[in-house]
Short mmCIF file of C-alpha atoms in Angstrom, two decimals:
data_model
loop_
_atom_site.label_atom_id
_atom_site.label_comp_id
_atom_site.label_asym_id
_atom_site.label_seq_id
_atom_site.Cartn_x
_atom_site.Cartn_y
_atom_site.Cartn_z
CA MET A 1452 -49.03 -16.43 3.56
CA ASP A 1453 -45.87 -14.55 4.44
CA SER A 1454 -43.20 -16.61 6.12
CA GLU A 1455 -43.27 -14.23 9.10
CA HIS A 1456 -47.00 -15.17 9.84
CA ARG A 1457 -46.95 -18.90 9.21
CA ILE A 1458 -48.56 -21.03 12.05
CA PRO A 1459 -46.12 -23.56 13.54
CA VAL A 1460 -48.51 -26.53 13.04
CA ALA A 1461 -45.96 -29.21 13.88
CA GLY A 1462 -45.07 -27.46 17.12
CA LEU A 1463 -48.72 -27.04 18.17
CA LEU A 1464 -49.45 -30.70 17.40
CA LEU A 1465 -46.52 -31.76 19.54
CA ALA A 1466 -47.77 -29.50 22.39
CA VAL A 1467 -51.27 -31.09 22.25
CA ILE A 1468 -49.86 -34.63 22.28
CA GLY A 1469 -47.54 -33.83 25.13
CA SER A 1470 -50.28 -32.23 27.26
CA ALA A 1471 -52.63 -35.18 26.57
CA ALA A 1472 -49.94 -37.61 27.65
CA LEU A 1473 -49.46 -35.73 30.91
CA PHE A 1474 -53.22 -35.72 31.53
CA ALA A 1475 -53.35 -39.48 30.90
CA ALA A 1476 -50.51 -39.96 33.33
CA GLY A 1477 -52.60 -38.45 36.08
CA LEU A 1478 -51.97 -34.77 35.86
CA SER A 1479 -55.07 -32.65 36.47
CA TRP A 1480 -56.77 -31.26 33.43
CA GLU A 1481 -56.25 -27.68 34.68
CA LEU A 1482 -52.46 -28.11 34.76
CA SER A 1483 -52.44 -30.01 31.47
CA LEU A 1484 -54.41 -27.21 29.78
CA GLY A 1485 -52.14 -24.57 31.31
CA LEU A 1486 -49.04 -26.33 30.03
CA LEU A 1487 -50.63 -26.60 26.58
CA LEU A 1488 -51.29 -22.84 26.51
CA VAL A 1489 -47.79 -21.93 27.69
CA TRP A 1490 -46.19 -24.36 25.25
CA GLY A 1491 -48.30 -23.14 22.35
CA CYS A 1492 -47.70 -19.46 23.05
CA SER A 1493 -43.95 -20.04 23.27
CA LEU A 1494 -43.97 -21.31 19.69
CA PHE A 1495 -45.15 -17.89 18.53
CA ILE A 1496 -42.70 -15.97 20.75
CA LEU A 1497 -39.46 -17.81 19.97
CA PRO A 1498 -37.54 -16.45 16.88
CA ARG A 1499 -37.57 -18.69 13.83
CA PRO A 1500 -35.01 -18.82 10.97
CA GLU A 1501 -36.09 -16.61 8.11
CA THR A 1502 -36.41 -18.00 4.65
CA ARG A 1503 -34.78 -15.54 2.21
CA THR A 1504 -36.78 -14.94 -0.89
CA GLN A 1505 -33.72 -13.65 -2.80
CA SER A 1506 -29.89 -13.97 -2.54
CA THR A 1507 -28.01 -11.05 -1.01
CA ALA A 1508 -24.55 -12.34 -2.20
CA PRO A 1509 -22.59 -9.77 -4.27
CA THR A 1510 -22.84 -10.20 -8.01
CA ALA A 1511 -19.86 -10.91 -10.27
CA GLU A 1512 -20.20 -7.39 -11.66
CA ALA A 1513 -20.02 -5.89 -8.17
CA MET A 1514 -16.98 -8.02 -7.36
CA ARG A 1515 -15.29 -6.89 -10.57
CA ALA A 1516 -15.94 -3.26 -9.71
CA THR A 1517 -14.48 -3.76 -6.22
CA PHE A 1518 -11.40 -5.47 -7.63
CA ALA A 1519 -10.98 -2.63 -10.14
CA GLU A 1520 -10.92 -0.12 -7.27
CA ILE A 1521 -8.29 -2.19 -5.45
CA ILE A 1522 -5.89 -2.35 -8.41
CA GLU A 1523 -6.39 1.24 -9.64
CA HIS A 1524 -3.33 2.66 -7.90
CA SER A 1525 -1.05 -0.36 -8.24
CA ALA A 1526 2.32 0.45 -9.82
CA THR A 1527 2.03 -2.72 -11.93
CA PRO A 1528 -0.13 -2.48 -15.09
CA LEU A 1529 -3.21 -4.67 -14.56
CA MET A 1530 -6.24 -5.27 -16.79
CA LEU A 1531 -9.56 -7.07 -16.25
CA THR A 1532 -10.91 -8.85 -19.31
CA VAL A 1533 -14.22 -10.51 -20.09
CA GLY A 1534 -14.23 -12.60 -23.25
CA ASN A 1535 -10.93 -10.98 -24.37
CA ARG A 1536 -12.53 -7.53 -24.01
CA VAL A 1537 -10.77 -5.11 -21.64
CA VAL A 1538 -13.44 -4.00 -19.17
CA ASN A 1539 -11.07 -2.24 -16.79
CA ALA A 1540 -7.44 -1.06 -16.84
CA ASN A 1541 -5.69 0.55 -13.90
CA ASN A 1542 -3.81 3.84 -14.04
CA ALA A 1543 -0.45 2.14 -14.71
CA THR A 1544 -1.92 0.36 -17.75
CA ARG A 1545 -3.52 3.53 -19.10
CA THR A 1546 -0.19 5.33 -18.73
CA THR A 1547 1.69 2.52 -20.48
CA LEU A 1548 -0.71 1.57 -23.28
CA GLY A 1549 -3.08 4.55 -23.41
CA ALA A 1550 -6.61 5.13 -22.10
CA HIS A 1551 -8.10 3.80 -25.35
CA VAL A 1552 -7.24 0.26 -24.23
CA ILE A 1553 -10.49 0.11 -22.20
CA GLY A 1554 -13.16 -1.54 -24.34
CA GLN A 1555 -10.57 -2.83 -26.80
CA ASP A 1556 -9.82 -6.46 -27.61
CA VAL A 1557 -6.87 -7.29 -25.35
CA ARG A 1558 -5.18 -9.17 -28.19
CA VAL A 1559 -5.26 -6.05 -30.33
CA ALA A 1560 -3.99 -3.96 -27.41
CA LEU A 1561 -0.93 -6.17 -26.88
CA ARG A 1562 -0.27 -6.96 -30.56
CA HIS A 1563 2.24 -9.75 -30.07
CA PRO A 1564 1.99 -13.39 -31.22
CA ASN A 1565 3.16 -14.78 -27.88
CA ALA A 1566 0.62 -12.68 -26.00
CA VAL A 1567 -2.21 -13.59 -28.40
CA GLU A 1568 -1.40 -17.28 -28.04
CA LEU A 1569 -1.52 -17.04 -24.24
CA LEU A 1570 -4.76 -15.04 -24.18
CA ASP A 1571 -6.49 -17.42 -26.63
CA SER A 1572 -5.39 -20.49 -24.71
CA GLY A 1573 -7.97 -19.92 -21.96
CA ARG A 1574 -5.51 -20.98 -19.27
CA ASN A 1575 -3.42 -19.47 -16.54
CA GLY A 1576 0.14 -18.78 -17.62
CA GLU A 1577 2.73 -16.23 -18.63
CA THR A 1578 4.89 -15.31 -21.61
CA VAL A 1579 7.62 -12.83 -22.50
CA VAL A 1580 7.27 -10.29 -25.30
CA THR A 1581 9.57 -7.61 -26.72
CA GLY A 1582 8.75 -4.22 -28.18
CA LEU A 1583 5.44 -3.79 -26.35
CA VAL A 1584 5.93 -0.05 -25.80
CA ARG A 1585 9.40 0.69 -27.22
CA ARG A 1586 11.53 -1.38 -29.54
CA GLN A 1587 13.94 -2.73 -26.92
CA ASP A 1588 11.39 -3.20 -24.13
CA ILE A 1589 11.00 -6.62 -22.53
CA TRP A 1590 7.72 -7.42 -20.75
CA ARG A 1591 6.34 -10.46 -18.97
CA ILE A 1592 2.58 -10.93 -19.55
CA SER A 1593 0.63 -13.09 -17.08
CA GLN A 1594 -3.01 -14.23 -17.27
CA VAL A 1595 -4.99 -15.51 -14.29
CA GLN A 1596 -8.58 -16.69 -14.59
CA SER A 1597 -11.04 -15.98 -11.77
CA ASP A 1598 -14.26 -17.74 -10.79
CA LEU A 1599 -16.19 -14.47 -11.16
CA GLY A 1600 -16.33 -14.37 -14.95
CA PHE A 1601 -13.29 -12.19 -15.64
CA ASN A 1602 -9.54 -12.67 -16.13
CA VAL A 1603 -6.67 -10.64 -14.72
CA VAL A 1604 -3.86 -9.73 -17.14
CA GLU A 1605 -0.64 -8.43 -15.55
CA LEU A 1606 2.19 -6.64 -17.37
CA THR A 1607 5.65 -6.65 -15.72
CA ASN A 1608 8.48 -4.59 -17.22
CA ARG A 1609 11.68 -6.64 -17.31
CA THR A 1610 13.68 -4.18 -19.41
CA ALA A 1611 15.80 -2.86 -16.53
CA GLU A 1612 16.72 -6.37 -15.41
CA ALA A 1613 17.70 -7.29 -18.96
CA ASP A 1614 19.77 -4.10 -19.27
CA VAL A 1615 21.64 -4.87 -16.06
CA SER A 1616 22.27 -8.43 -17.18
CA ARG A 1617 23.48 -7.24 -20.58
CA ALA A 1618 25.70 -4.61 -18.95
CA HIS A 1619 27.27 -7.24 -16.71
CA THR A 1620 27.84 -9.53 -19.69
CA ASP A 1621 29.41 -6.72 -21.70
CA PHE A 1622 31.56 -5.69 -18.77
CA VAL A 1623 32.93 -9.20 -18.26
CA ALA A 1624 33.57 -9.55 -22.00
CA ASN A 1625 35.34 -6.18 -22.22
CA ALA A 1626 37.39 -6.75 -19.08
CA SER A 1627 38.41 -10.21 -20.29
CA HIS A 1628 39.47 -8.76 -23.64
CA GLU A 1629 41.44 -5.95 -22.03
CA LEU A 1630 43.27 -8.40 -19.76
CA ARG A 1631 43.82 -11.01 -22.44
CA THR A 1632 45.66 -8.64 -24.81
CA PRO A 1633 48.60 -7.72 -22.51
CA LEU A 1634 48.65 -11.22 -21.04
CA ALA A 1635 49.09 -12.75 -24.50
CA SER A 1636 51.92 -10.33 -25.23
CA ILE A 1637 53.66 -11.15 -21.94
CA LEU A 1638 53.36 -14.91 -22.49
CA GLY A 1639 54.59 -14.60 -26.08
CA TYR A 1640 57.78 -12.77 -25.16
CA ILE A 1641 58.45 -15.01 -22.16
CA GLU A 1642 58.13 -18.12 -24.36
CA THR A 1643 60.53 -16.59 -26.89
CA LEU A 1644 63.10 -15.91 -24.17
CA GLN A 1645 62.69 -19.42 -22.76
CA GLU A 1646 62.97 -21.23 -26.09
CA ALA A 1647 66.23 -19.59 -27.23
CA PRO A 1648 67.96 -18.12 -24.20
CA GLY A 1649 71.43 -18.34 -25.71
CA SER A 1650 70.64 -17.09 -29.22
CA ILE A 1651 69.09 -13.76 -28.20
CA ASP A 1652 71.51 -10.92 -27.71
CA SER A 1653 71.31 -8.75 -24.63
CA LYS A 1654 69.90 -5.76 -26.50
CA THR A 1655 66.97 -7.80 -27.82
CA SER A 1656 66.43 -9.42 -24.43
CA THR A 1657 66.34 -6.02 -22.78
CA ARG A 1658 63.77 -4.81 -25.31
CA PHE A 1659 61.63 -7.92 -24.69
CA LEU A 1660 61.82 -7.40 -20.93
CA GLU A 1661 60.80 -3.76 -21.33
CA ILE A 1662 57.76 -4.83 -23.31
CA ILE A 1663 56.89 -7.45 -20.69
CA HIS A 1664 57.21 -4.84 -17.95
CA ARG A 1665 55.06 -2.33 -19.86
CA GLU A 1666 52.31 -4.89 -20.51
CA ALA A 1667 52.42 -6.08 -16.89
CA GLN A 1668 52.09 -2.45 -15.75
CA ARG A 1669 49.12 -2.07 -18.08
CA MET A 1670 47.45 -5.12 -16.50
CA GLN A 1671 48.15 -3.74 -13.04
CA ASN A 1672 46.57 -0.41 -13.96
CA LEU A 1673 43.52 -2.17 -15.36
CA VAL A 1674 43.06 -4.34 -12.28
CA SER A 1675 43.47 -1.26 -10.07
CA ASP A 1676 40.80 0.63 -12.02
CA LEU A 1677 38.46 -2.37 -11.93
CA MET A 1678 38.82 -2.51 -8.16
CA SER A 1679 38.18 1.23 -8.01
CA LEU A 1680 34.93 0.76 -9.95
CA SER A 1681 33.80 -1.90 -7.50
CA ARG A 1682 34.56 0.28 -4.48
CA VAL A 1683 32.74 3.34 -5.78
CA GLU A 1684 29.73 1.31 -6.90
CA ALA A 1685 29.54 -0.26 -3.45
CA GLU A 1686 29.51 3.22 -1.84
CA LYS A 1687 27.44 5.10 -4.41
CA HIS A 1688 24.42 5.43 -2.09
CA ASP A 1689 26.46 6.58 0.93
CA LEU A 1690 26.71 10.36 1.00
CA PRO A 1691 30.13 11.64 2.17
CA GLU A 1692 30.13 13.37 5.55
CA THR A 1693 33.63 14.89 5.84
CA ASN A 1694 34.36 18.54 5.07
CA VAL A 1695 37.28 18.78 2.64
CA ASP A 1696 39.38 21.84 1.73
CA LEU A 1697 39.04 21.33 -2.01
CA GLY A 1698 41.67 23.88 -3.00
CA ALA A 1699 44.46 22.15 -1.07
CA LEU A 1700 43.31 18.78 -2.31
CA VAL A 1701 43.26 19.86 -5.98
CA ARG A 1702 46.74 21.38 -5.82
CA ARG A 1703 48.21 18.24 -4.27
CA ALA A 1704 46.36 15.71 -6.44
CA ALA A 1705 47.04 17.58 -9.70
CA VAL A 1706 50.79 17.52 -9.07
CA GLU A 1707 50.63 13.84 -8.13
CA GLY A 1708 48.60 13.05 -11.26
CA ALA A 1709 51.10 14.83 -13.48
CA GLY A 1710 54.15 13.20 -11.96
CA HIS A 1711 57.64 14.62 -11.84
CA GLU A 1712 58.22 14.58 -15.62
CA ARG A 1713 54.98 16.35 -16.59
CA ARG A 1714 54.24 18.76 -13.76
CA ASN A 1715 55.94 21.66 -15.60
CA ARG A 1716 53.07 21.52 -18.12
CA LEU A 1717 50.49 22.34 -15.43
CA THR A 1718 48.98 25.77 -14.91
CA MET A 1719 46.83 26.01 -11.78
CA HIS A 1720 44.47 28.57 -10.32
CA CYS A 1721 42.47 27.71 -7.20
CA GLU A 1722 40.23 30.15 -5.38
CA PRO A 1723 40.65 30.03 -1.58
CA ASP A 1724 38.16 28.87 1.04
CA ILE A 1725 36.27 26.36 -1.11
CA VAL A 1726 35.03 23.53 1.10
CA VAL A 1727 32.92 20.58 0.01
CA ARG A 1728 31.49 17.63 1.86
CA GLY A 1729 33.20 14.68 0.31
CA ASP A 1730 35.35 11.58 0.31
CA ALA A 1731 38.91 12.91 0.05
CA GLN A 1732 40.31 9.71 -1.47
CA GLN A 1733 37.72 9.69 -4.24
CA LEU A 1734 38.09 13.41 -4.91
CA GLU A 1735 41.85 13.01 -5.28
CA GLN A 1736 41.23 10.12 -7.69
CA LEU A 1737 38.91 12.39 -9.66
CA VAL A 1738 41.55 15.13 -9.97
CA ARG A 1739 44.35 12.70 -10.86
CA ASN A 1740 42.27 11.03 -13.55
CA LEU A 1741 41.28 14.33 -15.18
CA VAL A 1742 44.84 15.67 -15.12
CA ASP A 1743 46.32 12.40 -16.39
CA ASN A 1744 43.79 12.25 -19.27
CA ALA A 1745 44.51 15.83 -20.29
CA LEU A 1746 48.27 15.25 -20.27
CA LYS A 1747 48.00 11.96 -22.16
CA TYR A 1748 45.54 12.93 -24.87
CA GLY A 1749 46.15 16.67 -25.19
CA ALA A 1750 48.81 18.18 -27.40
CA ALA A 1751 52.26 16.68 -26.87
CA ASP A 1752 54.11 18.93 -24.42
CA GLY A 1753 51.12 21.29 -24.51
CA PRO A 1754 49.91 23.06 -21.36
CA VAL A 1755 47.10 21.75 -19.16
CA THR A 1756 45.11 24.25 -17.13
CA VAL A 1757 43.54 23.31 -13.78
CA GLU A 1758 41.06 25.78 -12.29
CA LEU A 1759 38.96 25.65 -9.13
CA THR A 1760 36.38 28.43 -8.88
CA ARG A 1761 33.01 29.23 -7.40
CA TYR A 1762 30.14 28.54 -9.78
CA GLY A 1763 26.72 30.14 -9.42
CA VAL A 1764 25.19 29.95 -5.97
CA GLY A 1765 26.64 27.39 -3.59
CA ASN A 1766 28.70 25.37 -6.10
CA ALA A 1767 32.37 24.84 -6.81
CA GLN A 1768 33.65 24.03 -10.29
CA LEU A 1769 36.84 22.13 -11.06
CA SER A 1770 37.91 22.44 -14.70
CA VAL A 1771 40.79 20.70 -16.47
CA ALA A 1772 41.52 21.88 -20.03
CA ASP A 1773 44.05 20.77 -22.64
CA THR A 1774 45.07 22.16 -26.04
CA GLY A 1775 44.89 18.94 -28.02
CA ASP A 1776 43.02 17.84 -31.13
CA GLY A 1777 39.64 17.90 -29.40
CA ILE A 1778 36.89 15.28 -29.58
CA PRO A 1779 34.16 15.06 -32.25
CA ALA A 1780 30.72 15.86 -30.81
CA GLU A 1781 29.29 12.39 -31.55
CA HIS A 1782 31.78 10.78 -29.16
CA ILE A 1783 31.14 13.05 -26.17
CA PRO A 1784 27.94 11.39 -24.82
CA LEU A 1785 29.75 8.03 -24.86
CA LEU A 1786 32.99 9.00 -23.14
CA THR A 1787 31.88 7.90 -19.67
CA ARG A 1788 31.05 4.36 -20.74
CA ARG A 1789 33.33 1.64 -19.48
CA PHE A 1790 36.17 0.87 -21.89
CA TYR A 1791 34.97 3.42 -24.44
CA ARG A 1792 37.78 4.96 -26.47
CA THR A 1793 37.62 7.43 -29.34
CA ASP A 1794 41.00 6.13 -30.59
CA PRO A 1795 41.66 2.65 -29.13
CA GLY A 1796 45.18 2.41 -30.57
CA ARG A 1797 46.29 5.74 -29.15
CA SER A 1798 44.66 5.06 -25.80
CA ARG A 1799 46.39 1.71 -25.35
CA ALA A 1800 49.71 3.14 -26.49
CA ALA A 1801 49.36 5.85 -23.84
CA GLY A 1802 48.57 3.24 -21.18
CA GLY A 1803 44.90 4.11 -20.82
CA THR A 1804 42.42 1.55 -19.47
CA GLY A 1805 39.26 3.12 -20.85
CA LEU A 1806 37.87 3.50 -17.33
CA GLY A 1807 39.19 6.92 -16.28
CA LEU A 1808 36.15 9.05 -17.12
CA ALA A 1809 33.81 6.31 -15.94
CA ILE A 1810 35.49 6.53 -12.55
CA VAL A 1811 35.29 10.34 -12.58
CA LYS A 1812 31.57 10.38 -13.41
CA HIS A 1813 30.67 7.96 -10.63
CA ILE A 1814 32.64 9.95 -8.08
CA VAL A 1815 30.90 13.17 -9.18
CA GLU A 1816 27.50 11.48 -8.88
CA ARG A 1817 28.24 10.20 -5.39
CA HIS A 1818 29.06 13.79 -4.40
CA GLN A 1819 25.76 15.00 -5.91
CA GLY A 1820 27.54 16.95 -8.62
CA ARG A 1821 27.55 17.16 -12.40
CA LEU A 1822 30.15 16.40 -15.04
CA ASP A 1823 30.35 18.46 -18.26
CA ILE A 1824 32.61 17.86 -21.25
CA GLU A 1825 33.26 20.63 -23.76
CA SER A 1826 35.40 20.03 -26.81
CA THR A 1827 36.19 21.86 -30.04
CA PRO A 1828 38.06 19.84 -32.67
CA GLY A 1829 41.44 21.39 -33.31
CA GLU A 1830 41.39 23.50 -30.14
CA GLY A 1831 41.14 21.17 -27.17
CA THR A 1832 38.89 19.69 -24.49
CA ARG A 1833 37.66 20.99 -21.14
CA VAL A 1834 36.20 18.67 -18.50
CA SER A 1835 34.37 20.33 -15.61
CA ALA A 1836 33.04 18.85 -12.39
CA ARG A 1837 30.57 20.94 -10.35
CA LEU A 1838 30.14 20.06 -6.69
CA PRO A 1839 27.96 21.60 -3.96
CA MET A 1840 29.96 23.69 -1.50
CA VAL A 1841 29.73 23.80 2.28
CA GLU A 1842 29.58 27.26 3.81
CA THR A 1843 31.92 26.81 6.73
CA ASP A 1844 35.22 27.92 8.19
CA PRO A 1845 37.91 26.40 5.94
CA SER A 1846 40.01 25.66 9.00
CA GLN A 1847 37.43 23.02 9.89
CA ALA A 1848 38.01 21.12 6.65
CA LEU A 1849 39.79 17.80 7.13
CA PRO A 1850 41.35 16.53 3.91
CA GLU A 1851 42.25 12.87 4.13
CA GLN A 1852 45.19 10.99 2.73
CA ALA A 1853 44.98 10.21 -0.96
CA GLY A 1854 44.03 6.81 -2.26
CA THR A 1855 42.84 5.15 -5.46
CA THR A 1856 39.14 4.92 -6.14
CA GLY A 1857 36.86 4.56 -9.11
CA GLY A 1858 33.33 4.44 -10.47
CA LEU A 1859 30.90 3.98 -13.34
CA PRO A 1860 28.76 6.88 -14.70
CA PRO A 1861 25.70 6.96 -16.88
CA GLU A 1862 26.41 8.94 -19.99
CA GLU A 1863 23.15 10.83 -20.36
CA ASP A 1864 24.10 13.57 -17.84
CA VAL A 1865 27.29 14.51 -19.67
CA GLY A 1866 27.06 18.00 -21.11
CA VAL A 1867 27.78 18.20 -24.85
CA HIS A 1868 29.36 21.40 -26.10
CA GLY A 1869 31.45 21.72 -29.21
#
């Protein structure tokens, strides 16, 4: 008989016994019978708990399908595996490893001894592998077992973190080396002067002191550029808000960058009424660095041309060109790296820190511009910075007082022409 039509025998028996007890206690038989009828009928009216003939709980397969829908649009690559077989992979995984990974053995898909060891262990855990997608990639692979018959495998790309850590390590090593070289020279000459103060003639002493002064100046320049890098990096996400008359700024900063002894080598042409939204201190640092580089590494006593013109629609272009030996094409994409030099000996002799173009590139990026380097060996080099202009009355531009700044650029945006 169906559970919905079963007779409540125990309840009816209790109703009969209760009515009989009331009758024995002196209640009339009419009332006792009435109570029995009411009691008995109530047993059929009151709801009774239903006995389920089958479980309505979701199956493991349904739970897996629901979980797959949840992770589909996650930015982190996630896979569901059953018995090491990939039964589901979200969009991030398919983009990273390919759509063919679904249905494949996860150990074959990941192809790394550390990953295979983790997946075969049958435990929760994580491991780090290299070269999962590209040779230098670093990934963390995590496995979590569920109670629903499937495992979750997560892939986390740690390449960017490793690159940042390596860049910091390289930067500290390079900066330490650059500071140690002049410091060792200074200490060496000071010790020589201290050990034999009476046996060194005045001409030799003067030469030693000149070397000490030059090396100390080199350290000061390096520390100044390092501080400039820190300032620009700290402000790289803050867009400038001040309108700057770029023509006036370029003319002033170019002369300052050349200095009294070299300014006669400058040739300048600046179109009027070019206004940009920028940080005047950083823009002056940009101009001074470009002019100083051209004068240092161009032809000795050769001219340096500074031009500020309109470029295309809504852009200004600042170009600084020399007539030196030029730069081989293979060096150009690397010029904006910190401490990179095409000729380290010549650069140090000229007082360069190896940070000038790195500073320039970061300043250009903060101003939403672009840096291009064109060079022809034997003819010279032209460095151009394009910046978005502001269409406004130039009388509203407010150039600020010059100051030293700096920055670090990625090299991939540098134009290569040669």
